[in-house]
Each structure stands twice: as structure tokens, then as C-alpha cells.
Amino acid sequence: MPDIIQLLPENIANQIAAGEVIQRPASAVKELMENAIDAGATEIRLFVNDSGKALIQVVDNGQGMSDTDARMCFERHATSKIKNIDDLFHIKTMGFRGEALASIAGVAQVELKTKRADDPTGTLIEIENSLVKSQQPVAAQNGTTISVKNLFFNVPARRNFLKSNASELRHIIDEFIRVSMAFPELFFCLTSNGQQVFHLEKGSLKQRIVQILGSTYNSKLVSVKEETDYLNIYGFVGKPETAKKTRGDQYFFVNNRFIKSPYLNHAVMNAFSDMISRDSFPMYALFIDLDPSRLDVNVHPTKQEIKFEDEKLIYAFVQAAVKHALAHFSVSPTLDFDLDMAIQQTDAVSQPFTEDKKLAASSSSLYQTFSQKNQAHFIESKSNLTGWNDRISVNTGDRIATQHDQKEIESQDEWRRGHDNLMSALRIAKPESGTFFQLHNSYIIAENENGFLGIHQQNAHERILYERFLTAMKGKPIAAQRSLFPVTIELTASDSILLNELLADIHLLGYLVEPFGNNTFIIQGTPADVIQGNESVTIEKLLEQYKHFSSDVKFSKREKLLRSLAWQQSVKAGTSLTQKEMAALIDDLFSCETPNATPSGKPVFLEFKKDELDKMFGR
Ligand SMILES: Nc1ncnc2c1ncn2[C@@H]1O[C@H](COP(=O)(O)OP(=O)(O)OP(=O)(O)O)[C@@H](O)[C@H]1O
Ligand SMILES: [Mg+2]
């Protein structure tokens, strides 16, 4: 038998490795921007065409490269950032693997123009599918311009896998924001298909946050700042009133690197817990700085997950720092300081950090508390309902995603349909017309032939609206009423892309919204039966809710829109209803195809049977 094992050719090895590092245009954007930062650039310009599918170009004024380095940088494992294994644990740069450019060059056509300040001329190099096509001297500005064309041109499976332009552009914007937020002292701009989306002047962190997330945060940011020997935390959290229905505006940076950490997110949510409703998400941009040797950044191909030496301690710091900040700005006068004080007294905080101290801290009573109630991945269950209702809670908020979720989410739609039919089959008798009682401005008690129903008014209304919208989508659009005084709204760049995507469907639901350039939209009309005057809030809330669904659940675009709007327009719990309104609600509810549950599967009513009541009373 001949030997059968062979080394893969370099370009194939690069292509395979690229699968990990470069998943979509946004990944290339992140890598190129980080390289520019590592090169000491003070101005970084990003240009994309066709959402990065046709072109991603990053222009920086950093240190540039020599002729030889310009070729070397595309080799796998070629880096100027670390030299030995020790360096890996003292990383101050964003890059360290020497993988990014090799990966990009393996799956695209790349042009690199670069010049160092001391060199008379620059160099231009063209590379495609990992092969150098040409290199020549050129006149160039100091710094580096790298253009990535036709990403995945040689990996059709990958290219076909890319999402719509709007969705890929949103990913790019997300990455652009994550990098630019961490470096407010640098200038950044983003131009998409020739249109400028962001222009971020150098400034303070606060200015940068407002530039990126919008001026609504202007006077609504609370500064967080705690310094200890072990770590420093600084940044901002939004005042509780700015909390949104979507977890969009939440950013953690560790040593200026954006990371995703459901665990630390939970620490912030806990700090806010009494101040915001359970289904809303506070804004935060928090920066944790600590000795690089206390963390491992090399645990994930995109570096967005990291491992802390002592996770629980970080959790405690984050939570305490945010609580402290909120209390300090007297946002909540009733905050308890116990936790805060306790943390200040742990050895880890009050004295220089040593192994001994760490041991001492971990046996302190505070630490014990954390490892019980607020420990890693401890999430209080939202309800003790079991069975179907549990499964639905996947879209309800602060929870940690597990690997099983994806499948569960995908099968959810199908499952929901089954569930709807099942519930219909239970056949609940429609309440007689007569007198209805409203309890706590939230529940309607209505008699029917079997006993009585306790109806949740908001859940009921959500169901009614959802079915009404569904009919509108199927060909009976909801009539719009033109506004006498059309209002305009200005959105953030990413919201504006989102709204553009939804315009056609929103139209069917009675909202006449037209793009007006520069992330501005003009609202020409609203559904005839919706009171006018609140149009811009309606659209903003709709987008928030829509994003809430987008981040958590994989429903179709329309499904998400319908659910968002139904939730948003529904009469909320706590609203007093007249007899007439209750009667109309019940009438509408029982004309629904599936009156028993909200679109997301919450029960609309419970039936209390008379014979069972009789039994309970010994009759
Ligand atoms: N914009 C730039 N300006 C100057 N030098 C650059 C630039 N981009 C890349 N380089 C050089 O090319 C090398 C390779 O870049 P590449 O992104 O592939 O690897 P890295 O940044 O070292 O590590 P990582 O794979 O983690 O990003 C860098 O180490 C750096 O020396
Ligand atoms: Mg890099």
C-alpha cells in the first residue's frame, strides 16, 4: 500500500483557515481596522461597496510597511506583534496570530499599497487566492491602504451563504461601531456605496458614544469609574429611562477589545435589576482594563470570547461598579451599599494582588455569596410554568444562549403552529354578552356557559392585532390615513437600514413611510384607526421591538414585524377599559382563529369551570 497522507498546498490551507477567521465581510472589516489601529494610525477610513461583497477598503495613516514586509504580511503565521510564547500573555495589540491577512488573501483579490514615513516611495502589491500577482513601487501617502475585492470569489459555497446586502451591511456597521467606540481618540469614517454613514471626529468617550448611538443619550449617560489594583472599570451606562426593548446598545471591552460575555452582561443586568422592567435592556459601554496576563484572548478565532483568570471576581466588580455609579448619580436613592462595601473590603481590592490574597478573597463571605446566587451562568428562572410555556421563553430576554437554542428556535415556528391547532381544539365557549369585570386594570372576568374566563387584556389584544396584520399581509392591506402634517424621523445608520428593509411590509400595515436621505424618513400616514400624533415614537418602538426579535429568534422578517407591531400597538396591562371596550375586545378575540394564545405562545385566558368550582366548595 502506498502512503496516502500529503501536505495541503498553501492556498488550500489558507482557504480552510479563512473559514474560521473570515466568516463574512464584517469579519474582514474587523481584522483590517484592528491592523490599522495596531499600526498606530490616527485616522482610519473604511469604504465598502455592495455591503463588502464587492469591495472593502481600509485607508490608514499608520506606520506602513517595508517592501518585504508587504509581501510577508500575507504569509500564514507572519506577525510583527509577538515573538515568543511569553509575549502571548502580555498582548497589548489587537492582533497576534499572523492569520488575518493570510486568510483574507486566500479568499479574495487583495491590493495593498503601503509606505513608511522614511521611505521615498511606497509599494503596491496585488495578491489573489494566496498568489502574488505583482509588486511595484508607487507614489503613496504615508500609511497603508488595503482593498479586498470580491470576497469569497473562489469559495462559491461561502459567497452564496452570505445574507442580503442590508443584513451584511448591518454586520459591518456593528463591527465598525465596536472598534470605533473603543478608540474615541482616533478619527473614523465609514462610507457605503459612496454614501457616508459615519464620520466620527476625535473626542472623548462620551462624545463618541453620542456620535454613534445618537443624541438621545446626550444627558442620559452615567459615568462608571472604579480603580483597583487588580483592574479598572470605566465607561458609561444609560440612565434607567433609556432602557430599550432590545439588547442592541450593550458593549463590553476588555483591554479595548470588544467581547461578548453573557456572564458579565448578567452582572450589569443585576445592578440595574430594581430600576428597569425585566424585559428591557439598559445601554452600557463598559471598559475593563487589567493585566493581560490575567486573561487568555486566544480562545476563539474571532477573539470575541476571552477567558478571565478569575471570572467571578470580575463579575463582582462589574456589578458593584455599575451599582455604585447608579447610586452616585442618585438615580436610585434606595440602593443598598452592602455589596459595594463588602467588595471594597475584600483583600483583592484593598491590597496588592497576590496568590495568597486571591485565596483569601475566594474564601471570603462575599465570594461565597457570589458563587451561590450570582454565580457564573446562574439565571433566575422567569417563571415556574413548565412544558410549552417554558420553551417559548427563549425570546423573552435575559438569558444565556446555549447550543441547543438554535435548533429549538428553528423548530419553534413549526411547533407553534401545532400548538395553535391543539389549543383551538380545546374549544372554549365564547363568553355571553353581558357585564364584564376588569380586575387590576389588567384582567377581564367574563362569564361563559361553562363557568368564567379570566382574560389577560394585553395578551388578548396582541392576538387580535396579530391576526388582523396577518390578513393585511395576505392581500387586504390596512388603509392608511394621510397625515396633515407629515413628521420626519432621524435614525441611526443601522436603524435606517433596518427600516428600509421593512418599508414595503409596513406599508401593507397602513404606515406610509418614505426615505428622505441621510438616515431620515418622512411619515406620510398611519393606519386609519391609530390615533395620530405619535408616529415617530411608534416607528422607533417598532424598530426596537423588531431588533429584540432579530437578536434572539430566527423568525421570518414578516413574522418578526407582525409580532413587534402587535405587541407595540396592544392595549397594555394597567389600562382601564370601559364596558364597551371590553365587549369589543372579547368579540374580536373570539373571531380570531386562535384566540387562546398570543403569537409568542403566552396564554390569553384561563377557564374556570363551574362544576370544578362547585366541587371545590363541596357542592
Ligand atoms: N495596516 C497596517 N499597517 C502596517 N502594518 C500592517 C497593517 N496590517 C498588517 N500589518 C502587518 O502585517 C502583519 C500581519 O497582519 P495580520 O493581520 O495578518 O496578523 P496580525 O495582526 O499580526 O495578527 P492577527 O491574525 O491576530 O490579526 C502584522 O503583524 C503587521 O506587522
Ligand atoms: Mg491583524
XYZ file of C-alpha atoms and ligand atoms in Angstrom:
651
model
C 0.000 0.000 0.000
C 1.417 3.430 -0.890
C 1.487 6.226 1.730
C -1.563 8.380 1.401
C -1.012 11.450 3.573
C 0.041 14.667 1.818
C 0.604 18.255 2.906
C -2.095 20.548 1.558
C -0.943 23.267 -0.849
C -0.651 26.599 0.939
C -3.546 28.288 -0.822
C -5.909 25.493 0.141
C -4.657 25.565 3.730
C -5.286 29.326 3.773
C -8.755 28.894 2.383
C -9.604 26.368 5.051
C -8.173 28.517 7.818
C -10.100 31.507 6.482
C -13.283 29.657 7.281
C -12.599 30.283 10.946
C -11.360 33.853 10.873
C -13.261 35.355 7.953
C -16.876 34.340 8.065
C -18.406 37.301 6.286
C -17.418 40.750 5.024
C -17.771 42.151 8.527
C -15.025 39.830 9.807
C -12.615 41.226 7.235
C -13.639 44.746 8.244
C -12.816 43.984 11.859
C -9.414 42.496 11.052
C -8.391 45.343 8.756
C -9.489 48.042 11.185
C -7.635 46.334 14.015
C -4.478 46.152 11.905
C -4.731 49.890 11.267
C -5.020 50.524 14.999
C -2.055 48.297 15.752
C -0.098 50.251 13.146
C -0.610 53.401 15.207
C -2.969 55.126 12.767
C -4.840 58.203 13.997
C -7.224 58.308 11.050
C -8.975 55.234 9.739
C -11.313 55.302 6.793
C -13.492 52.386 5.780
C -15.136 52.141 2.371
C -17.441 49.319 1.374
C -19.318 48.597 -1.832
C -22.191 46.146 -2.023
C -22.004 45.565 1.707
C -18.398 44.495 1.410
C -19.160 41.784 -1.121
C -17.593 43.799 -3.939
C -15.098 45.926 -2.001
C -13.798 46.504 1.499
C -11.141 49.154 1.692
C -9.376 50.469 4.779
C -7.168 53.528 4.489
C -4.936 54.341 7.437
C -2.166 56.809 8.223
C -0.233 54.348 10.376
C 3.369 53.250 10.249
C 3.194 51.447 6.897
C 5.330 48.501 5.834
C 8.605 47.913 4.009
C 8.607 46.237 0.569
C 9.487 42.896 2.108
C 7.007 43.160 4.966
C 4.316 43.993 2.432
C 4.828 40.533 0.982
C 5.476 38.823 4.284
C 2.277 40.039 5.881
C 0.241 37.687 3.699
C 2.110 34.607 4.892
C 0.423 32.443 7.466
C 1.839 32.908 10.990
C 3.618 36.081 9.907
C 3.323 38.758 12.543
C 5.323 41.639 13.958
C 3.312 41.558 17.177
C 4.626 38.615 19.151
C 7.952 36.811 19.076
C 7.669 34.111 21.707
C 5.082 32.344 23.789
C 5.591 34.695 26.717
C 4.503 37.612 24.556
C 1.184 35.880 24.096
C 0.368 36.631 27.695
C 1.363 40.273 27.561
C -0.520 41.280 24.485
C -1.214 44.958 24.047
C -2.105 44.785 20.360
C -5.375 43.691 18.779
C -3.620 41.159 16.538
C -1.111 38.488 17.449
C -1.729 35.377 15.349
C -0.490 36.495 11.964
C -3.528 34.869 10.430
C -5.855 37.594 9.293
C -4.202 38.799 6.098
C -3.211 35.274 5.048
C -6.826 34.211 5.463
C -8.220 37.214 3.606
C -5.732 36.764 0.753
C -6.813 33.135 0.494
C -10.416 34.035 -0.264
C -10.287 37.348 -2.124
C -8.421 39.578 -4.548
C -6.328 41.913 -2.432
C -4.444 45.071 -3.276
C -2.099 46.541 -0.695
C -0.496 49.957 -1.019
C 1.785 50.974 1.807
C 4.547 53.449 2.633
C 6.589 54.159 5.711
C 7.307 57.794 6.596
C 11.066 57.393 5.999
C 10.829 55.649 2.642
C 10.841 57.786 -0.517
C 8.293 55.617 -2.300
C 5.698 53.119 -1.332
C 4.943 49.681 -2.677
C 1.876 48.250 -4.362
C 1.216 44.550 -4.260
C -1.590 42.525 -5.782
C -2.437 39.103 -4.495
C -5.230 36.693 -5.337
C -6.032 33.258 -3.999
C -2.815 33.490 -1.896
C -0.667 34.070 -5.003
C 1.274 37.295 -5.533
C 0.311 38.679 -8.962
C 2.521 41.750 -8.996
C 4.538 44.107 -6.844
C 5.864 47.501 -7.858
C 6.992 50.805 -6.344
C 4.346 53.554 -6.270
C 3.915 57.089 -5.064
C 1.813 56.870 -1.916
C 0.801 58.688 1.245
C 2.369 57.520 4.479
C 0.330 54.640 5.816
C -1.488 51.694 4.373
C -4.435 51.236 2.040
C -5.723 47.744 1.703
C -8.508 46.814 -0.708
C -10.261 43.489 -0.515
C -12.252 42.754 -3.655
C -14.806 40.059 -4.396
C -14.580 38.299 -1.082
C -15.116 34.525 -1.377
C -14.840 34.747 -5.192
C -13.155 31.334 -5.072
C -15.408 29.794 -2.402
C -18.873 29.849 -4.002
C -20.429 27.983 -1.091
C -19.382 30.758 1.246
C -20.406 33.502 -1.106
C -23.855 32.032 -1.585
C -24.207 31.671 2.124
C -23.952 35.437 2.642
C -27.125 37.216 3.706
C -28.877 40.103 1.987
C -26.914 43.296 1.446
C -28.823 45.030 4.213
C -28.011 42.324 6.659
C -24.311 42.118 5.757
C -24.074 45.893 5.976
C -25.573 45.757 9.444
C -22.868 43.314 10.490
C -20.253 45.649 9.071
C -21.715 48.590 10.938
C -21.731 46.545 14.133
C -18.029 45.788 13.779
C -17.243 49.361 12.814
C -19.026 50.580 15.934
C -17.274 48.076 18.186
C -13.859 49.152 17.008
C -14.505 52.878 16.809
C -16.161 53.055 20.210
C -13.037 51.668 21.856
C -10.810 54.334 20.311
C -12.509 57.723 20.650
C -9.108 59.402 20.344
C -8.914 58.285 16.701
C -10.816 59.560 13.695
C -13.005 57.049 11.858
C -15.369 57.227 8.937
C -17.455 54.697 7.073
C -18.660 55.156 3.518
C -21.006 52.655 1.923
C -21.568 52.761 -1.854
C -20.264 56.313 -1.890
C -22.565 57.486 0.891
C -21.077 58.474 4.188
C -22.653 56.518 7.037
C -20.400 57.587 9.915
C -17.981 60.462 10.379
C -16.536 60.254 13.863
C -14.295 63.125 14.926
C -11.715 62.531 17.637
C -13.086 63.277 21.075
C -13.965 61.913 24.479
C -15.567 58.538 25.037
C -18.805 60.257 25.906
C -18.778 62.225 22.667
C -18.009 59.059 20.739
C -20.914 57.199 22.310
C -23.290 60.025 21.492
C -21.925 60.280 17.935
C -22.542 56.597 17.420
C -25.692 55.847 19.386
C -27.447 59.153 18.886
C -28.008 62.369 20.761
C -30.834 60.884 22.820
C -28.059 59.688 25.135
C -26.618 63.168 25.470
C -27.701 63.918 29.021
C -28.606 60.345 29.820
C -25.238 58.752 30.458
C -23.999 57.849 33.904
C -20.255 57.601 34.278
C -18.823 54.404 35.730
C -15.316 54.547 37.135
C -13.671 52.278 39.684
C -9.985 51.700 40.044
C -8.337 48.887 41.977
C -5.001 47.154 41.926
C -6.494 44.235 40.106
C -8.452 46.033 37.448
C -10.003 49.293 36.367
C -13.506 49.706 35.082
C -14.699 52.795 33.304
C -17.295 53.817 30.787
C -20.951 54.717 30.796
C -24.313 53.191 31.445
C -27.562 54.706 30.208
C -29.926 56.060 32.822
C -32.701 53.561 33.515
C -35.226 55.540 31.454
C -33.184 54.885 28.325
C -33.504 51.111 28.674
C -34.853 49.573 25.495
C -36.756 46.517 24.467
C -33.715 45.314 22.592
C -30.285 44.484 23.829
C -28.663 46.385 20.993
C -26.658 49.083 22.723
C -24.557 46.955 25.029
C -20.794 46.882 24.793
C -18.065 45.297 26.864
C -14.442 45.923 26.121
C -11.556 44.213 27.824
C -8.250 45.964 27.243
C -10.037 47.819 24.422
C -11.132 44.627 22.730
C -14.870 44.180 22.215
C -16.017 40.944 23.792
C -19.276 39.070 24.031
C -19.968 37.940 27.555
C -23.439 36.848 28.605
C -21.927 36.331 32.027
C -20.771 39.911 32.546
C -23.921 41.152 30.883
C -25.778 39.425 33.641
C -23.729 41.349 36.193
C -24.870 44.647 34.695
C -28.469 43.477 34.434
C -28.315 42.567 38.094
C -27.022 46.001 39.028
C -29.982 47.530 37.215
C -32.451 44.962 38.397
C -34.770 47.078 40.516
C -34.664 50.055 38.241
C -35.857 48.724 34.924
C -38.542 46.304 33.903
C -37.454 42.726 33.408
C -37.932 42.723 29.677
C -35.869 45.795 28.952
C -32.167 46.271 28.382
C -30.039 49.126 29.660
C -27.451 50.743 27.432
C -23.859 50.269 28.510
C -20.365 50.740 27.161
C -18.001 49.434 29.803
C -14.254 49.116 29.578
C -12.354 46.727 31.776
C -8.602 47.146 31.877
C -6.465 44.559 33.548
C -3.072 42.982 33.338
C -3.051 40.953 30.079
C -1.517 38.042 31.961
C -4.768 37.654 33.842
C -6.703 36.674 30.753
C -6.473 34.489 27.721
C -7.552 36.136 24.481
C -6.607 33.133 22.427
C -9.686 31.006 22.987
C -11.794 31.929 19.968
C -10.970 32.508 16.286
C -12.568 35.951 16.269
C -11.138 36.844 19.695
C -14.588 37.955 20.816
C -14.599 35.485 23.646
C -11.912 35.561 26.267
C -11.133 33.735 29.463
C -10.501 35.561 32.685
C -8.239 34.133 35.311
C -10.913 34.855 37.873
C -14.307 35.311 36.311
C -16.272 35.643 39.500
C -14.184 38.465 40.763
C -14.714 40.383 37.525
C -18.433 39.732 37.795
C -18.474 41.158 41.290
C -16.504 44.236 40.252
C -18.701 44.947 37.286
C -21.867 44.638 39.264
C -20.572 46.741 42.132
C -19.157 49.407 39.838
C -22.435 49.823 37.990
C -24.477 49.850 41.194
C -22.168 52.407 42.659
C -22.398 54.629 39.607
C -26.180 54.493 39.540
C -26.368 55.292 43.243
C -23.822 58.068 42.979
C -25.884 59.886 40.408
C -28.811 59.429 42.746
C -30.680 57.648 40.067
C -31.935 55.304 42.717
C -31.871 56.554 46.294
C -32.895 53.197 47.683
C -29.875 51.260 46.518
C -28.191 49.087 49.093
C -24.499 49.514 49.524
C -23.841 46.230 51.280
C -22.368 44.570 48.294
C -20.298 47.554 47.408
C -18.824 47.884 50.881
C -18.170 44.210 51.076
C -16.257 44.314 47.855
C -14.189 47.267 48.912
C -13.103 45.256 51.921
C -12.041 42.095 50.181
C -8.315 41.573 50.115
C -8.335 41.523 46.381
C -9.436 45.125 46.239
C -7.887 46.799 49.212
C -4.386 45.362 48.933
C -1.958 44.447 46.162
C -2.947 41.274 44.463
C -1.022 38.083 45.212
C -1.846 34.415 45.032
C -2.375 34.365 48.798
C -4.741 37.250 48.581
C -6.640 35.554 45.857
C -7.136 32.506 48.017
C -8.245 34.683 50.879
C -10.683 36.534 48.663
C -12.177 33.383 47.322
C -12.981 32.118 50.772
C -14.475 35.418 51.937
C -18.147 35.523 52.630
C -18.723 37.872 49.734
C -17.213 35.474 47.290
C -19.311 32.697 48.722
C -22.407 34.738 48.100
C -21.452 35.176 44.519
C -20.814 31.553 43.989
C -24.298 30.865 45.196
C -26.763 33.386 43.978
C -24.903 35.406 41.413
C -22.526 32.776 40.255
C -21.488 32.044 36.715
C -24.395 31.267 34.481
C -26.892 31.363 37.304
C -30.036 32.743 35.810
C -33.139 33.049 37.854
C -35.924 31.276 36.099
C -38.515 33.690 34.860
C -41.470 31.620 35.823
C -42.197 28.225 37.174
C -44.519 27.302 34.384
C -43.457 24.081 32.788
C -43.971 22.486 29.409
C -44.805 24.556 26.410
C -44.582 27.879 28.094
C -41.009 27.204 29.116
C -39.969 26.582 25.583
C -41.403 29.848 24.460
C -39.409 31.838 26.939
C -36.494 31.705 24.502
C -37.479 35.101 23.228
C -38.103 36.797 26.497
C -34.846 38.334 27.441
C -32.000 37.946 29.879
C -30.828 34.501 29.360
C -27.701 32.803 28.291
C -27.788 31.214 24.877
C -26.965 27.550 24.741
C -26.037 25.481 21.769
C -29.380 23.804 21.823
C -31.172 27.069 21.283
C -30.591 27.281 17.592
C -32.378 24.063 16.830
C -35.055 24.844 19.300
C -35.628 28.219 17.736
C -35.783 26.787 14.261
C -38.350 24.228 15.172
C -40.299 26.767 17.129
C -42.312 28.137 14.266
C -43.443 24.728 13.250
C -44.113 23.720 16.761
C -46.114 26.856 17.402
C -48.448 26.062 14.547
C -49.058 22.637 16.022
C -49.665 24.156 19.359
C -52.133 26.695 17.964
C -54.216 23.950 16.428
C -54.161 21.985 19.602
C -55.393 24.910 21.637
C -58.177 25.601 19.172
C -59.265 22.045 19.527
C -59.948 22.626 23.192
C -62.920 24.679 22.135
C -63.582 27.267 24.786
C -67.063 28.710 24.792
C -67.323 32.378 23.938
C -68.488 34.484 26.892
C -72.095 35.655 26.806
C -72.583 39.319 26.223
C -73.368 40.937 29.499
C -71.399 42.563 32.218
C -67.643 42.215 32.317
C -65.421 42.960 35.251
C -61.976 44.411 34.995
C -59.502 43.462 37.716
C -56.355 45.480 38.393
C -56.878 47.203 35.054
C -55.314 44.114 33.527
C -57.724 41.186 33.582
C -61.237 40.860 32.304
C -63.564 38.429 34.006
C -66.255 37.181 31.645
C -68.918 34.547 32.219
C -69.410 31.776 29.683
C -71.655 28.731 29.588
C -69.129 26.511 31.388
C -68.075 28.918 34.105
C -65.989 32.010 33.579
C -62.864 33.178 31.805
C -60.053 35.273 33.221
C -58.705 37.102 30.172
C -55.406 38.929 30.058
C -56.329 42.080 28.183
C -52.935 42.786 26.634
C -52.361 39.210 25.555
C -55.832 39.199 24.032
C -55.223 42.372 22.117
C -51.867 41.137 20.845
C -53.581 38.089 19.400
C -56.307 40.179 17.748
C -53.853 42.614 16.183
C -51.556 39.843 15.046
C -54.326 38.116 13.123
C -55.515 41.405 11.702
C -51.993 42.154 10.435
C -51.682 38.659 9.052
C -54.801 39.236 6.961
C -53.404 42.564 5.796
C -50.243 40.843 4.602
C -52.243 38.250 2.746
C -53.817 40.814 0.482
C -56.137 43.128 2.364
C -53.809 45.985 3.244
C -54.821 48.186 6.141
C -55.989 51.586 4.961
C -53.640 54.430 5.721
C -54.750 57.873 6.644
C -52.534 60.606 5.257
C -51.218 62.948 7.907
C -51.929 66.649 7.521
C -48.509 67.400 8.920
C -46.128 64.609 7.978
C -43.373 64.187 10.514
C -39.788 63.235 9.865
C -37.643 60.999 11.993
C -33.911 60.699 12.080
C -32.485 57.288 12.849
C -29.081 55.829 13.479
C -27.406 54.375 10.426
C -28.168 50.796 11.327
C -31.796 51.516 12.228
C -32.221 53.299 8.976
C -31.018 50.262 7.046
C -33.402 48.150 9.035
C -36.368 50.413 8.360
C -35.563 50.493 4.657
C -35.789 46.731 4.672
C -39.231 46.844 6.263
C -40.799 49.703 4.299
C -42.802 47.598 1.867
C -44.322 45.428 4.587
C -45.013 48.357 6.878
C -46.889 49.931 4.009
C -49.297 46.986 3.902
C -49.960 47.590 7.572
C -51.032 51.165 6.973
C -47.811 53.055 7.601
C -46.732 55.305 4.763
C -43.074 55.903 5.381
C -40.640 57.172 2.800
C -36.855 57.500 2.874
C -35.759 61.107 2.870
C -31.978 60.726 2.633
C -29.330 60.883 5.347
C -30.968 58.346 7.634
C -34.108 60.473 7.720
C -37.602 59.239 6.933
C -40.843 61.031 6.430
C -44.018 59.529 7.838
C -46.819 60.434 5.447
C -49.592 58.427 7.031
C -50.617 55.936 9.678
C -53.364 53.318 9.929
C -56.792 54.914 9.959
C -57.677 53.530 13.372
C -54.481 54.558 15.124
C -54.553 57.951 16.779
C -52.174 60.338 15.066
C -49.537 62.400 16.793
C -47.290 59.623 17.966
C -45.969 58.433 14.653
C -42.259 58.792 15.221
C -42.391 57.096 18.601
C -44.378 54.268 17.044
C -41.763 53.689 14.378
C -38.886 53.886 16.825
C -40.540 51.475 19.211
C -41.374 49.180 16.372
C -37.722 49.031 15.344
C -36.653 48.381 18.899
C -39.043 45.527 19.292
C -38.128 44.184 15.891
C -34.455 44.142 16.815
C -35.348 42.423 20.015
C -36.772 39.566 17.993
C -33.932 39.714 15.492
C -31.266 39.168 18.045
C -32.929 36.295 19.757
C -35.084 34.345 17.424
C -34.889 33.243 13.831
C -38.350 34.087 12.611
C -39.027 35.335 9.125
C -38.789 39.060 8.584
C -42.566 39.339 8.308
C -43.262 37.251 11.347
C -40.987 39.449 13.389
C -42.627 42.569 12.049
C -46.142 41.321 12.784
C -45.260 40.288 16.289
C -43.454 43.511 17.010
C -46.280 45.669 15.813
C -48.917 43.600 17.582
C -47.043 43.908 20.819
C -46.422 47.556 20.306
C -49.978 48.615 19.454
C -51.663 46.410 22.011
C -53.510 47.926 24.912
C -51.185 47.427 27.820
C -51.903 45.858 31.186
C -52.749 48.690 33.562
C -55.109 50.451 31.173
C -58.641 50.927 32.362
C -61.274 49.737 29.862
C -64.939 50.640 29.536
C -67.695 48.031 29.248
C -67.924 48.792 25.563
C -64.219 48.341 25.039
C -64.192 45.071 26.944
C -67.130 43.776 24.915
C -65.416 44.739 21.660
C -62.172 43.113 22.750
C -63.902 39.862 23.610
C -65.877 39.940 20.380
C -62.728 40.453 18.346
C -60.858 37.849 20.314
C -63.408 35.164 19.666
C -63.442 35.922 15.967
C -59.765 35.031 15.942
C -58.598 31.782 14.502
C -56.538 31.026 17.583
C -57.896 33.047 20.468
C -56.139 31.053 23.154
C -52.588 32.245 22.898
C -50.535 35.253 21.908
C -48.368 34.962 18.815
C -45.461 34.089 21.070
C -47.499 31.488 22.895
C -48.469 33.135 26.148
C -51.961 32.142 27.301
C -54.676 34.696 26.582
C -57.200 33.375 29.079
C -57.778 30.726 31.674
C -61.108 28.988 32.007
C -62.591 28.321 35.427
C -65.263 25.639 35.099
C -68.374 25.899 37.200
C -68.502 22.180 38.069
C -64.953 22.336 39.304
C -65.671 25.422 41.329
C -68.692 23.648 42.776
C -66.529 20.709 43.717
C -64.018 22.952 45.380
C -66.777 24.414 47.504
C -68.015 20.952 48.435
C -71.121 21.161 46.247
N -2.468 48.481 8.239
C -1.262 48.004 8.529
N -0.203 48.844 8.700
C 1.020 48.362 8.979
N 1.309 47.052 9.120
C 0.326 46.170 8.960
C -1.009 46.590 8.649
N -1.776 45.494 8.525
C -0.966 44.444 8.766
N 0.283 44.832 9.030
C 1.427 43.956 9.327
O 1.133 42.686 8.814
C 1.225 41.697 9.824
C 0.192 40.626 9.571
O -1.122 41.116 9.764
P -2.259 40.114 10.208
O -3.492 40.878 10.469
O -2.311 39.021 9.220
O -1.681 39.483 11.535
P -1.619 40.125 12.983
O -2.330 41.418 13.036
O -0.179 40.145 13.378
O -2.373 39.018 13.835
P -3.952 38.624 13.715
O -4.051 37.483 12.776
O -4.274 38.236 15.095
O -4.659 39.812 13.215
C 1.025 42.446 11.118
O 1.648 41.783 12.206
C 1.660 43.790 10.801
O 3.041 43.749 11.025
Mg -4.311 41.584 12.401
